[in-house]
XYZ file of C-alpha atoms in Angstrom:
771
model
C -2.187 18.452 -23.761
C 0.304 15.740 -25.961
C -1.028 14.023 -28.281
C -1.266 10.882 -27.684
C -2.530 7.149 -30.156
C -4.053 3.819 -28.082
C -4.421 0.553 -29.236
C -6.890 -1.923 -27.593
C -6.633 -5.995 -28.304
C -8.684 -8.529 -26.445
C -6.141 -11.237 -25.542
C -8.138 -13.807 -24.359
C -12.068 -13.578 -23.201
C -13.010 -10.192 -21.141
C -8.825 -9.974 -21.130
C -7.434 -6.746 -22.420
C -3.613 -5.338 -23.994
C -4.321 -1.323 -24.458
C -0.804 -0.065 -26.244
C -0.278 3.920 -25.676
C 2.167 6.129 -27.379
C 2.705 9.933 -28.202
C 2.164 11.337 -24.638
C 4.785 9.879 -22.630
C 9.332 10.367 -22.718
C 8.879 11.988 -26.079
C 12.588 12.379 -26.227
C 13.195 8.540 -26.761
C 13.262 7.324 -30.150
C 10.591 5.133 -29.242
C 7.893 4.544 -25.878
C 5.297 3.487 -25.338
C 3.207 2.396 -22.527
C 1.367 -0.579 -21.790
C -1.868 -1.607 -19.956
C -3.181 -4.748 -18.669
C -5.609 -4.356 -15.902
C -3.826 -1.811 -13.717
C -0.874 -2.832 -13.714
C 0.382 -0.172 -16.182
C 5.008 0.019 -17.735
C 6.504 2.484 -19.454
C 9.024 1.090 -22.187
C 11.701 2.867 -24.514
C 14.044 2.884 -26.930
C 16.881 4.891 -27.754
C 19.258 4.266 -30.531
C 22.798 5.477 -31.741
C 22.985 7.100 -35.393
C 26.691 5.488 -36.080
C 28.628 2.685 -34.358
C 31.206 3.061 -31.983
C 34.416 3.163 -34.410
C 35.570 -0.593 -34.331
C 32.512 -1.734 -32.838
C 32.165 -5.679 -33.519
C 29.437 -6.977 -31.794
C 25.571 -5.554 -31.407
C 26.165 -3.858 -28.185
C 22.108 -4.032 -27.118
C 21.664 -3.184 -22.894
C 17.750 -3.924 -22.092
C 17.289 -2.803 -18.531
C 13.335 -3.431 -16.911
C 12.847 -2.222 -12.866
C 10.963 -2.611 -11.164
C 9.221 0.523 -8.768
C 8.335 -0.152 -5.632
C 6.287 3.352 -5.667
C 3.648 1.364 -8.424
C 2.036 -0.937 -6.107
C 2.299 2.021 -2.743
C 5.211 0.414 -0.981
C 7.874 1.988 0.135
C 11.358 -0.293 -0.793
C 12.554 -1.767 2.992
C 16.023 -0.780 4.265
C 17.699 2.318 5.326
C 18.479 3.697 1.484
C 14.840 3.606 1.149
C 15.141 3.060 -2.884
C 15.445 1.133 -5.488
C 18.787 -0.150 -6.005
C 20.414 -2.804 -8.586
C 18.627 -4.799 -9.566
C 17.518 -7.985 -8.189
C 17.006 -11.459 -9.573
C 13.158 -11.004 -10.443
C 14.823 -7.801 -12.879
C 17.645 -9.687 -14.103
C 15.676 -12.568 -14.473
C 13.057 -10.208 -16.591
C 15.685 -8.551 -18.062
C 16.760 -11.732 -20.579
C 13.663 -13.143 -21.063
C 13.513 -9.243 -23.568
C 17.006 -9.798 -24.293
C 17.135 -13.631 -25.561
C 14.286 -12.193 -27.355
C 15.492 -8.966 -29.378
C 18.707 -9.532 -30.051
C 18.412 -12.525 -32.853
C 15.862 -10.484 -34.431
C 18.590 -7.145 -35.258
C 19.593 -6.752 -38.750
C 22.633 -7.927 -39.534
C 25.619 -6.200 -38.920
C 23.737 -3.520 -37.380
C 26.243 -2.425 -34.105
C 24.974 0.266 -33.245
C 23.743 0.856 -29.738
C 20.283 -0.402 -28.433
C 19.548 0.745 -24.948
C 15.577 -0.420 -24.084
C 14.764 0.501 -20.196
C 11.513 -0.642 -18.825
C 9.212 1.066 -15.794
C 7.340 -0.940 -14.006
C 4.658 2.257 -13.286
C 2.073 0.592 -11.478
C 1.254 -2.108 -9.840
C -2.182 -4.475 -9.185
C -2.622 -7.562 -7.394
C -3.500 -10.073 -9.893
C -1.596 -9.355 -13.056
C 2.649 -8.941 -13.135
C 4.175 -6.506 -15.554
C 7.942 -9.079 -16.751
C 4.374 -10.281 -20.105
C 3.552 -6.977 -20.060
C 7.167 -5.727 -20.141
C 7.938 -7.595 -23.213
C 5.007 -6.263 -25.282
C 5.468 -2.480 -24.928
C 9.785 -3.445 -25.618
C 8.759 -4.227 -28.959
C 6.119 -1.580 -29.591
C 9.102 0.786 -28.550
C 10.949 -0.984 -30.873
C 8.459 -0.750 -33.950
C 7.317 2.975 -33.050
C 11.152 3.632 -32.774
C 12.106 2.456 -36.635
C 14.800 -0.062 -35.723
C 15.962 -2.437 -38.043
C 13.987 -4.803 -36.127
C 12.505 -8.178 -37.703
C 9.904 -7.276 -35.272
C 7.452 -7.915 -33.368
C 7.556 -9.523 -30.920
C 5.369 -10.262 -28.432
C 5.453 -12.691 -24.915
C 2.704 -14.241 -23.009
C 2.366 -16.978 -20.456
C 0.345 -20.136 -20.042
C -0.798 -21.538 -17.491
C -3.002 -24.528 -16.527
C -5.647 -25.158 -13.983
C -7.768 -28.034 -14.054
C -6.050 -29.494 -17.669
C -7.692 -26.328 -18.508
C -4.805 -23.872 -20.432
C -5.282 -19.884 -19.543
C -2.742 -16.881 -21.607
C -1.570 -14.376 -18.897
C -2.922 -15.951 -15.307
C -2.568 -14.088 -12.613
C -1.395 -13.925 -9.649
C -3.559 -16.100 -7.654
C -4.332 -18.738 -11.051
C -0.566 -19.275 -11.343
C -0.147 -20.160 -7.725
C -2.941 -23.120 -8.686
C -1.412 -23.778 -12.136
C 1.020 -26.277 -13.473
C 2.128 -24.870 -15.417
C 4.500 -21.491 -16.103
C 5.892 -21.241 -19.827
C 6.471 -17.899 -21.213
C 6.826 -17.817 -24.782
C 7.960 -14.937 -27.255
C 7.774 -14.816 -31.047
C 7.262 -13.435 -33.774
C 3.327 -13.429 -36.744
C 5.348 -16.391 -38.253
C 7.205 -18.047 -35.526
C 8.493 -18.915 -32.235
C 11.438 -17.289 -31.138
C 12.018 -17.849 -27.432
C 11.116 -20.300 -24.280
C 10.955 -20.644 -20.795
C 9.559 -21.811 -18.584
C 9.122 -24.730 -14.914
C 5.971 -27.122 -14.673
C 5.289 -30.147 -13.106
C 5.937 -32.406 -14.723
C 3.921 -33.040 -17.922
C 4.282 -34.816 -21.786
C 5.808 -33.707 -24.383
C 2.909 -33.553 -26.214
C 0.967 -31.145 -24.226
C 4.137 -29.018 -23.686
C 2.568 -27.913 -27.729
C -0.491 -27.790 -26.827
C 0.717 -24.488 -24.484
C 2.365 -23.646 -27.141
C 0.478 -23.612 -29.962
C -2.252 -21.628 -27.202
C 0.619 -19.178 -27.317
C 1.663 -18.878 -30.757
C -1.825 -17.689 -31.391
C -2.201 -15.012 -28.951
C 1.316 -13.368 -30.005
C -0.260 -13.023 -33.221
C -2.737 -11.043 -32.099
C -0.618 -9.243 -29.955
C 1.208 -8.683 -32.755
C -1.203 -7.365 -35.599
C -1.980 -4.539 -32.964
C 2.123 -3.524 -32.794
C 0.846 -2.768 -36.251
C -2.247 -1.195 -35.141
C -0.792 1.277 -32.843
C 2.415 2.239 -35.651
C 0.195 2.426 -38.445
C -2.441 5.050 -36.676
C 1.300 7.396 -35.012
C 1.501 7.471 -38.588
C 5.422 9.087 -38.522
C 7.460 5.988 -38.056
C 10.731 6.349 -40.190
C 13.131 3.133 -40.255
C 16.584 4.333 -39.206
C 18.943 4.144 -41.694
C 22.586 2.081 -41.426
C 25.113 0.502 -43.526
C 25.747 -3.098 -42.503
C 28.981 -4.638 -40.891
C 29.517 -7.383 -42.768
C 32.571 -9.298 -44.697
C 32.752 -8.871 -47.469
C 32.078 -11.966 -49.813
C 35.622 -11.556 -51.603
C 37.641 -11.426 -48.140
C 35.410 -14.742 -47.210
C 36.422 -16.762 -50.650
C 40.278 -15.851 -50.317
C 40.536 -16.839 -46.396
C 38.214 -20.693 -47.438
C 41.414 -20.975 -50.324
C 43.251 -20.782 -47.729
C 42.614 -22.721 -45.014
C 39.757 -24.517 -46.031
C 41.153 -28.057 -47.185
C 43.454 -27.197 -43.455
C 39.927 -27.129 -41.779
C 38.539 -29.186 -43.304
C 41.291 -31.808 -41.593
C 41.155 -29.882 -37.693
C 37.492 -30.573 -38.022
C 38.220 -34.435 -38.790
C 41.025 -35.264 -36.320
C 40.422 -36.545 -32.928
C 38.587 -33.648 -30.066
C 39.127 -32.318 -27.365
C 38.037 -28.097 -26.264
C 42.019 -27.665 -25.957
C 44.285 -28.557 -28.966
C 41.184 -27.892 -30.587
C 41.379 -24.903 -30.099
C 44.357 -24.216 -29.824
C 45.104 -25.234 -34.141
C 42.221 -23.780 -34.340
C 44.174 -20.497 -32.992
C 47.109 -21.997 -35.199
C 45.341 -22.079 -38.245
C 43.766 -18.504 -37.902
C 47.881 -17.288 -37.561
C 48.903 -18.687 -40.976
C 46.133 -17.083 -42.130
C 47.643 -14.007 -41.539
C 51.335 -14.647 -42.365
C 49.431 -15.170 -45.666
C 48.098 -13.056 -46.236
C 49.797 -9.757 -44.086
C 53.278 -10.917 -43.535
C 55.337 -13.130 -40.981
C 55.823 -11.301 -37.722
C 59.367 -11.065 -36.802
C 60.589 -13.882 -34.565
C 62.081 -11.802 -32.112
C 59.943 -8.281 -31.289
C 56.525 -9.559 -32.979
C 57.022 -6.455 -35.770
C 57.013 -6.769 -39.260
C 52.860 -7.686 -39.880
C 50.554 -5.194 -41.956
C 48.148 -3.197 -40.814
C 46.354 -4.439 -43.374
C 46.348 -5.630 -46.734
C 46.129 -4.584 -50.416
C 42.034 -4.036 -50.033
C 41.554 -2.410 -46.418
C 41.085 -6.211 -44.856
C 42.474 -5.885 -41.106
C 43.704 -8.661 -38.951
C 40.323 -8.172 -37.028
C 38.820 -8.967 -40.428
C 40.718 -11.834 -41.418
C 40.195 -13.520 -38.766
C 36.592 -13.476 -38.770
C 36.906 -14.094 -42.465
C 38.519 -17.310 -39.773
C 35.479 -18.600 -38.026
C 32.356 -18.319 -40.383
C 34.915 -21.393 -42.802
C 35.308 -22.950 -39.698
C 30.853 -22.456 -38.982
C 30.063 -22.891 -42.561
C 32.470 -26.610 -42.712
C 30.940 -27.805 -39.963
C 27.978 -26.885 -40.338
C 28.047 -28.880 -43.924
C 29.794 -32.201 -42.048
C 26.790 -32.596 -39.401
C 23.998 -31.659 -42.120
C 25.685 -33.686 -45.412
C 27.662 -36.551 -42.594
C 26.041 -36.419 -39.644
C 28.682 -36.047 -37.775
C 29.594 -34.114 -34.870
C 33.279 -32.347 -34.475
C 33.619 -34.869 -31.815
C 32.668 -37.582 -33.310
C 29.127 -38.736 -32.461
C 26.092 -38.596 -33.888
C 23.051 -36.033 -33.636
C 21.535 -37.627 -30.568
C 24.617 -39.516 -28.681
C 25.538 -37.984 -25.240
C 29.345 -37.694 -24.567
C 30.866 -40.327 -20.961
C 29.255 -39.492 -18.145
C 30.778 -39.844 -14.369
C 29.214 -39.237 -11.496
C 30.519 -40.063 -7.887
C 28.513 -38.194 -4.563
C 29.439 -37.386 -0.743
C 33.028 -36.417 -2.527
C 32.929 -33.299 0.390
C 33.608 -35.394 3.833
C 31.382 -31.813 6.017
C 29.386 -30.749 3.744
C 25.880 -32.363 3.814
C 25.123 -33.819 0.894
C 27.318 -33.449 -2.077
C 28.450 -34.801 -5.898
C 29.969 -34.545 -9.209
C 28.448 -34.526 -12.273
C 31.545 -34.606 -15.361
C 29.873 -35.734 -19.347
C 33.047 -34.872 -21.421
C 34.273 -31.573 -20.074
C 31.784 -30.384 -18.170
C 32.112 -30.734 -14.877
C 30.079 -29.805 -11.655
C 30.964 -29.829 -7.777
C 27.454 -29.071 -5.796
C 26.889 -28.992 -2.319
C 23.985 -29.161 0.241
C 23.222 -27.515 2.780
C 20.238 -27.530 4.768
C 18.553 -25.056 7.550
C 16.095 -23.582 9.106
C 13.483 -21.629 8.223
C 15.013 -19.049 9.684
C 17.480 -19.564 6.629
C 14.793 -18.945 4.186
C 15.871 -16.352 1.458
C 13.549 -12.764 2.431
C 12.199 -11.362 -0.622
C 11.219 -8.090 -0.950
C 9.479 -7.521 -4.463
C 6.474 -5.566 -6.184
C 4.569 -8.429 -7.170
C 6.297 -11.223 -5.207
C 6.792 -11.638 -1.284
C 6.774 -14.823 -0.569
C 10.117 -16.601 1.273
C 12.536 -18.984 -0.421
C 13.067 -21.753 1.149
C 14.703 -23.949 -1.542
C 16.987 -21.615 -3.517
C 20.313 -22.871 -6.282
C 23.040 -20.878 -7.032
C 25.373 -21.321 -10.380
C 29.248 -20.113 -9.940
C 30.492 -19.790 -13.564
C 34.909 -18.711 -12.453
C 37.694 -18.252 -15.462
C 39.330 -20.773 -15.032
C 36.834 -23.712 -15.414
C 36.561 -22.344 -19.398
C 41.046 -22.364 -19.110
C 41.289 -18.020 -18.587
C 41.839 -16.003 -16.025
C 39.260 -13.149 -15.042
C 38.715 -10.799 -11.664
C 36.176 -12.628 -9.998
C 33.382 -10.023 -9.856
C 29.638 -10.298 -8.007
C 27.109 -13.021 -9.981
C 26.752 -12.111 -13.659
C 23.081 -12.323 -15.450
C 24.006 -15.164 -16.886
C 24.854 -17.237 -13.971
C 22.094 -15.485 -12.478
C 19.735 -17.032 -15.187
C 21.143 -20.240 -15.781
C 21.310 -20.539 -12.111
C 17.341 -19.874 -12.219
C 16.540 -22.366 -14.542
C 18.256 -25.353 -12.862
C 16.760 -24.931 -9.507
C 13.455 -24.265 -10.904
C 13.903 -27.064 -13.028
C 14.785 -28.846 -9.137
C 11.876 -27.411 -7.551
C 8.793 -29.699 -7.930
C 10.663 -32.965 -6.360
C 11.589 -30.883 -3.450
C 9.197 -32.337 -0.661
C 6.135 -30.904 0.998
C 7.688 -27.832 3.476
C 5.259 -30.187 6.140
C 7.880 -33.561 5.345
C 10.755 -32.261 5.298
C 10.632 -28.525 7.483
C 13.803 -27.310 5.843
C 15.370 -24.829 3.802
C 17.455 -26.259 1.007
C 20.414 -24.315 -0.555
C 22.348 -26.450 -3.673
C 25.571 -24.617 -4.433
C 26.576 -24.861 -8.125
C 29.787 -25.023 -8.921
C 30.948 -24.982 -13.035
C 34.802 -26.119 -12.367
C 35.418 -27.307 -16.315
C 33.065 -25.970 -19.093
C 32.965 -27.152 -22.840
C 28.704 -26.308 -23.635
C 25.553 -27.563 -21.209
C 26.922 -27.190 -17.465
C 23.341 -25.266 -16.718
C 22.071 -28.758 -17.320
C 25.137 -30.883 -15.853
C 24.420 -28.536 -12.181
C 20.366 -30.222 -12.929
C 22.114 -33.131 -12.304
C 24.848 -32.782 -9.677
C 22.938 -30.444 -8.278
C 20.159 -33.514 -8.258
C 22.107 -36.595 -6.812
C 24.141 -33.785 -3.986
C 20.297 -33.581 -2.798
C 19.514 -37.289 -2.710
C 23.636 -37.458 -0.416
C 21.735 -35.326 1.549
C 19.033 -37.753 2.743
C 16.732 -35.388 0.934
C 13.145 -36.961 0.283
C 13.138 -36.285 -3.249
C 9.864 -37.059 -5.324
C 11.581 -38.174 -8.003
C 15.416 -37.658 -9.925
C 15.466 -34.992 -12.593
C 18.177 -34.418 -15.090
C 18.378 -32.218 -18.453
C 19.785 -32.191 -21.586
C 20.912 -29.211 -23.820
C 19.610 -29.213 -27.443
C 20.967 -27.246 -30.818
C 20.186 -27.288 -34.079
C 21.252 -26.794 -37.182
C 19.837 -25.909 -39.825
C 20.175 -24.172 -43.582
C 16.737 -23.388 -44.591
C 16.438 -27.049 -46.935
C 18.163 -29.398 -44.855
C 17.648 -29.601 -40.753
C 19.618 -31.097 -38.143
C 18.819 -31.598 -33.945
C 21.323 -31.817 -31.833
C 21.699 -33.931 -28.479
C 23.921 -32.535 -25.366
C 25.999 -29.814 -28.214
C 29.471 -28.754 -26.964
C 30.509 -24.796 -26.716
C 31.342 -24.513 -29.723
C 27.687 -25.967 -31.021
C 26.577 -23.682 -29.433
C 28.300 -20.575 -30.279
C 27.889 -21.604 -34.272
C 24.985 -23.508 -33.998
C 21.240 -22.082 -34.492
C 20.019 -23.594 -31.151
C 20.003 -23.293 -28.154
C 17.353 -25.165 -25.795
C 17.574 -26.812 -22.888
C 15.019 -29.678 -21.570
C 14.897 -31.134 -17.578
C 12.841 -33.852 -16.389
C 11.915 -36.922 -14.302
C 11.833 -40.167 -16.331
C 7.401 -39.165 -16.682
C 7.439 -35.819 -17.779
C 8.715 -32.127 -18.475
C 9.448 -30.119 -15.485
C 11.588 -27.092 -16.931
C 12.989 -25.555 -20.115
C 15.069 -22.988 -21.235
C 15.020 -21.717 -25.636
C 17.407 -19.323 -26.977
C 17.119 -19.171 -31.015
C 20.116 -17.595 -33.453
C 17.378 -17.609 -36.391
C 14.461 -15.617 -37.358
C 12.134 -18.691 -36.050
C 10.911 -21.947 -35.554
C 8.815 -24.740 -37.359
C 6.360 -26.774 -35.351
C 8.169 -30.115 -36.706
C 11.019 -29.208 -35.449
C 10.059 -28.528 -31.949
C 8.666 -31.407 -32.252
C 11.991 -33.024 -33.279
C 14.099 -31.331 -30.317
C 11.461 -32.496 -27.899
C 11.083 -35.555 -28.896
C 14.928 -36.107 -27.950
C 15.765 -34.591 -25.613
C 13.692 -37.156 -23.803
C 15.176 -39.937 -25.365
C 18.273 -38.359 -23.667
C 16.749 -37.324 -21.197
C 16.030 -40.985 -19.572
C 19.824 -41.977 -21.385
C 21.103 -39.803 -18.123
C 18.829 -40.392 -15.789
C 19.846 -43.919 -16.196
C 23.247 -42.885 -15.813
C 22.816 -40.803 -12.544
C 21.010 -43.993 -11.577
C 23.769 -46.015 -11.733
C 25.739 -43.925 -9.070
C 22.555 -43.866 -6.642
C 19.324 -44.234 -7.513
C 16.848 -43.716 -3.729
C 18.287 -40.602 -1.314
C 19.843 -41.678 1.878
C 17.414 -42.729 4.628
C 19.673 -40.629 7.198
C 21.118 -37.128 7.258
C 24.578 -36.399 7.119
C 26.088 -36.209 11.005
C 26.502 -32.760 10.629
C 22.924 -32.074 8.991
C 20.579 -30.277 11.698
C 17.254 -32.491 12.895
C 14.130 -31.025 12.573
C 10.905 -32.095 14.056
C 7.979 -30.325 13.313
C 4.379 -30.327 15.398
C 2.082 -28.039 15.239
C -0.091 -26.164 17.824
C -3.299 -24.725 18.452
C -2.638 -20.710 16.629
C -4.320 -19.746 20.029
C -1.431 -20.937 22.591
C 1.176 -19.986 19.684
C 1.918 -17.386 22.263
C 2.043 -18.535 25.685
C 5.183 -20.770 23.520
C 6.867 -17.538 23.434
C 5.761 -15.715 26.624
C 5.652 -12.572 26.571
C 9.041 -10.636 25.349
C 9.831 -14.571 24.410
C 10.985 -15.986 27.533
C 9.168 -19.418 27.502
C 10.553 -19.745 24.020
C 13.838 -18.569 25.521
C 13.992 -21.013 28.229
C 12.812 -23.559 26.466
C 15.322 -23.983 23.647
C 17.945 -22.585 26.885
C 17.384 -25.815 28.384
C 17.280 -28.276 25.790
C 19.680 -26.541 23.335
C 18.229 -26.335 20.444
C 16.674 -23.710 18.071
C 13.427 -23.213 17.407
C 10.765 -21.299 15.234
C 6.808 -21.211 15.250
C 5.376 -20.014 11.981
C 2.004 -19.449 11.414
C -0.370 -20.884 8.862
C -4.443 -22.054 7.924
C -4.973 -21.652 11.616
C -2.780 -23.379 12.732
C 0.735 -23.299 14.174
C 4.055 -25.070 13.071
C 6.569 -26.027 15.108
C 10.465 -26.231 14.175
C 12.616 -27.900 16.072
C 16.688 -27.611 14.831
C 18.943 -30.435 17.180
C 21.603 -32.114 17.192
C 20.172 -34.838 18.331
C 16.623 -35.895 19.265
C 16.974 -36.340 23.134
C 17.354 -32.754 22.542
C 14.329 -32.335 20.557
C 11.824 -34.639 22.123
C 12.483 -33.009 25.262
C 11.729 -29.511 23.702
C 8.200 -31.454 22.444
C 7.316 -32.571 25.350
C 8.068 -28.766 27.402
C 5.310 -27.344 24.140
C 3.235 -30.518 24.519
C 3.251 -29.666 27.968
C 2.534 -25.463 27.569
C -0.316 -26.680 24.830
C -1.873 -29.115 26.865
C -5.765 -27.558 27.926
C -5.400 -29.051 31.995
C -8.204 -31.193 32.885
C -9.459 -31.681 35.985
C -8.929 -34.631 37.803
C -6.035 -35.382 36.231
C -1.981 -35.801 38.326
C 0.863 -33.524 37.488
C 4.176 -34.256 38.868
C 5.299 -30.650 39.439
C 7.397 -28.126 40.433
C 7.617 -25.470 43.664
C 7.926 -22.512 42.131
C 6.883 -20.026 45.327
C 5.714 -20.867 48.977
C 3.390 -17.615 50.792
C 1.227 -18.340 54.007
C -1.872 -19.493 51.988
C -0.073 -22.322 49.978
C 2.737 -22.711 47.023
C 2.922 -22.119 43.549
C 3.340 -25.041 41.403
C 4.659 -25.335 37.991
C 2.676 -28.200 36.197
C 3.669 -27.229 32.936
C 6.420 -25.444 31.428
C 4.332 -22.060 31.954
C 1.363 -23.374 33.518
C 1.139 -23.126 37.438
C -1.291 -24.108 39.755
C -2.211 -23.368 43.381
C -1.749 -25.420 46.158
C -3.804 -23.981 49.086
C -2.800 -25.189 52.360
C -5.919 -26.873 52.823
C -4.613 -29.035 50.337
C -1.307 -29.648 51.545
C -2.047 -32.695 54.062
C -5.005 -34.139 55.719
C -4.247 -32.242 59.233
C -4.238 -28.362 60.446
C -0.771 -26.864 58.334
C 0.074 -24.075 59.532
C 4.100 -23.254 58.319
C 4.291 -24.991 54.576
C 7.555 -25.004 54.660
C 7.364 -27.740 57.134
C 5.982 -28.743 53.621
C 7.897 -27.969 51.242
C 10.407 -25.667 49.376
C 11.252 -24.057 46.518
C 12.694 -26.786 43.451
C 10.811 -29.669 45.445
C 9.272 -31.837 42.884
C 5.242 -33.003 44.494
C 2.539 -35.096 42.543
C -0.353 -33.140 42.694
C -4.268 -33.449 41.259
C -6.463 -31.161 39.726
C -8.895 -30.237 41.361
C -10.767 -27.558 39.651
C -10.201 -25.514 36.445
C -11.707 -21.690 37.915
C -13.628 -19.987 34.742
C -10.676 -17.222 35.016
C -8.585 -20.022 33.977
C -6.524 -20.352 37.166
C -5.978 -23.365 38.402
C -7.257 -25.110 42.323
C -4.406 -28.472 42.537
C -4.393 -30.609 45.793
C -1.798 -32.417 47.621
C -3.754 -34.253 50.352
C -5.305 -36.410 48.372
C -2.044 -38.624 47.672
C -1.599 -38.898 51.680
C -3.731 -41.967 53.577
C -5.938 -40.020 55.551
C -5.778 -40.369 59.471
C -7.414 -42.808 61.948
C -8.536 -40.813 65.118
C -7.622 -37.073 63.957
C -4.458 -39.061 63.526
C -2.309 -37.409 60.983
C -1.408 -40.346 58.809
C 1.867 -38.687 57.978
C 4.254 -39.751 60.580
C 7.806 -39.833 58.582
C 7.001 -36.235 56.858
C 5.959 -34.786 60.468
C 8.242 -37.811 62.422
C 11.662 -35.490 61.075
C 9.903 -31.366 61.165
C 9.555 -32.425 64.636
C 13.205 -33.211 65.626
C 13.897 -30.672 63.553
C 12.051 -28.046 65.583
C 13.395 -29.968 69.001
C 16.795 -29.657 67.714
C 16.128 -25.372 67.423
C 13.640 -25.068 71.048
C 17.690 -26.358 72.176
C 19.573 -23.679 71.110
C 17.242 -21.618 71.781
C 17.540 -22.154 75.598
C 21.447 -22.146 74.712
C 21.484 -18.306 73.053
C 20.047 -19.075 69.772
C 21.479 -20.081 67.201
C 23.560 -18.723 64.114
C 22.425 -17.801 60.837
C 17.906 -18.426 61.429
C 15.793 -15.765 62.237
C 14.551 -16.006 65.891
C 11.401 -17.219 66.744
C 8.766 -15.535 69.662
C 7.912 -17.977 71.640
C 5.524 -16.742 73.083
C 5.850 -16.598 76.658
C 4.775 -20.278 76.996
C 6.414 -22.491 74.608
C 2.899 -23.983 73.877
C 1.948 -27.855 73.142
C 0.467 -30.701 71.247
C 0.956 -30.314 67.178
C 0.842 -26.518 67.860
C 4.322 -24.207 66.771
C 4.257 -21.434 67.816
C 5.795 -17.842 66.793
C 6.805 -17.812 62.574
C 8.192 -19.821 59.967
C 11.022 -22.229 60.994
C 14.806 -21.345 59.833
C 15.757 -22.358 56.602
C 19.724 -24.255 56.422
């Protein structure tokens, strides 16, 4: 048996995480099995010993996969095996990637891959934060050049009490779902959703999470020490030489400073940067032939390539921009640290969709459209830890033209899935409850221009589009992206960052919320950690920026429209006793299909909490009300003594079958049709006739007995008072006899006269012919 090392940590009273290495996947550089409850994950880390030739970036890949076998399930579909990553797996991979990437040593460009498999899944503990812990421990066991360890924890809150790593049942009741990752000395990554919490409550959650993070990081140190044979991976950092940066700074520094001070427009800004790079290349490598483009040297005498020189120009640009912000408080577009770019919005731009809005902030623009559907349009979820259908979802699209590029259009990228999910979480708790607004809601957010904060613009445009669609949202939500510039001693927090500030800065901290609190957040950093003081400043500055944006949105539309779009389906919802669900559906769906066909509606039934929720989708109010009345007729319990207008469904010698409600039939016995003797039922009623009847008996077996004669006056002196009806009957019978005396009529069936023709009110033979 392989030697194994196991270390266990109690991260909360009665809650444990165990870390094991040395038993599984020993050919990987690092492999750790982490366990919490009966949920277990295997994380492996493999690092190349040399970078690829001409490698210019850090090729880190993270793959998190949930195996259905871990929960004793078989995947759905025809193939019956796991396929491409689902959204949950992609989002968890991003959580790990965004935590680990900034902590690798500068200049380490060796290919690195982290794979995490869920091996066992219980019904209490999700595996996403456990995967983050296992991934960090695997890197530590591999000897990676990584400023870890790190740990991920989830913070929940129930009845005002914070919970670390809540169970799935506790999570369903929590108003916090915050994932925090960090090192022993700082928080590194944050992402989550919450229900209008204050900045102070957020900080309290950060502090609690960091206390537990420290314990789990110490456990990883203990595991590595117990393992005992970890050798650090040696590598040669690929960094720009200081003398190259110095030469480039001498050549381009003054021109770059002048360029950064010019009035800002994205196209001219980046065009000017490209011109400056070409100027430095000409100075250091020679000018190319204007006709052939040849003649420029491949590298300088010191061995610096064109790529090295361009990177050095980028470093000079970054240094000068950061210094301008730190020393002067001025950003490249002339704004101060707290200024928000110009905002304009428009709603109702698209005439045929159910709701639409354009939100433009500076050079970032998003067009959002809202589609309202029925419960059948909800997104089915088939995952290891979640099988709940989603009735609200936001899809974020980032086409190449929004940045002026030409690229192939592929499926949704990981970035698009992550940004869309953040915007979805920001708006999720503003959606009305299903009982109040039983629609499935899809927001399509198309980024048409991008220069920073496109995900937050998607939040704002999505909210305005829902209000334009008439969705009765609880409160308006807006979002803003915060940035950070720091040199260790000086710090500047920036509101509403540009793309350049995101690229050259140290933090991207997105915060969304209402006027009363935060609804979602996401933080990515490039420095090794953030202090609590910087977080306090960033959250307060984000609150002021959010309120400003909400004011601008209110100028366009401050309340949801009173009416839905004429192109949106009208949904009506009623509740019925769950015992009647089968009666409404009918055998093989016969009843519900008949109601849908007759009323031109779409009807859905869902059972929850021992009640049936019936949702009726119609294009107009009359159709919806007709369907409602038919369903109420089915679920109404007939009571003796009630009067009904029924339809004759069948006629027999012993009486007639009358439908008094959809799917509810009773017997009108021959003795209850008239006060007198009824020999032939069809002389009184025929199939399709509308008949007023009274329910006179509900038998123990549920059968119904009806009466018609209670509405007829009782006969006087033994005579039947239903004179008008009987007179018409006698006239018809007289005509039949005349026809028979002339040789019989056509088309009917002949009557047997019985040899004498009868007398009085008695009619001989069988039933009369029907015309």
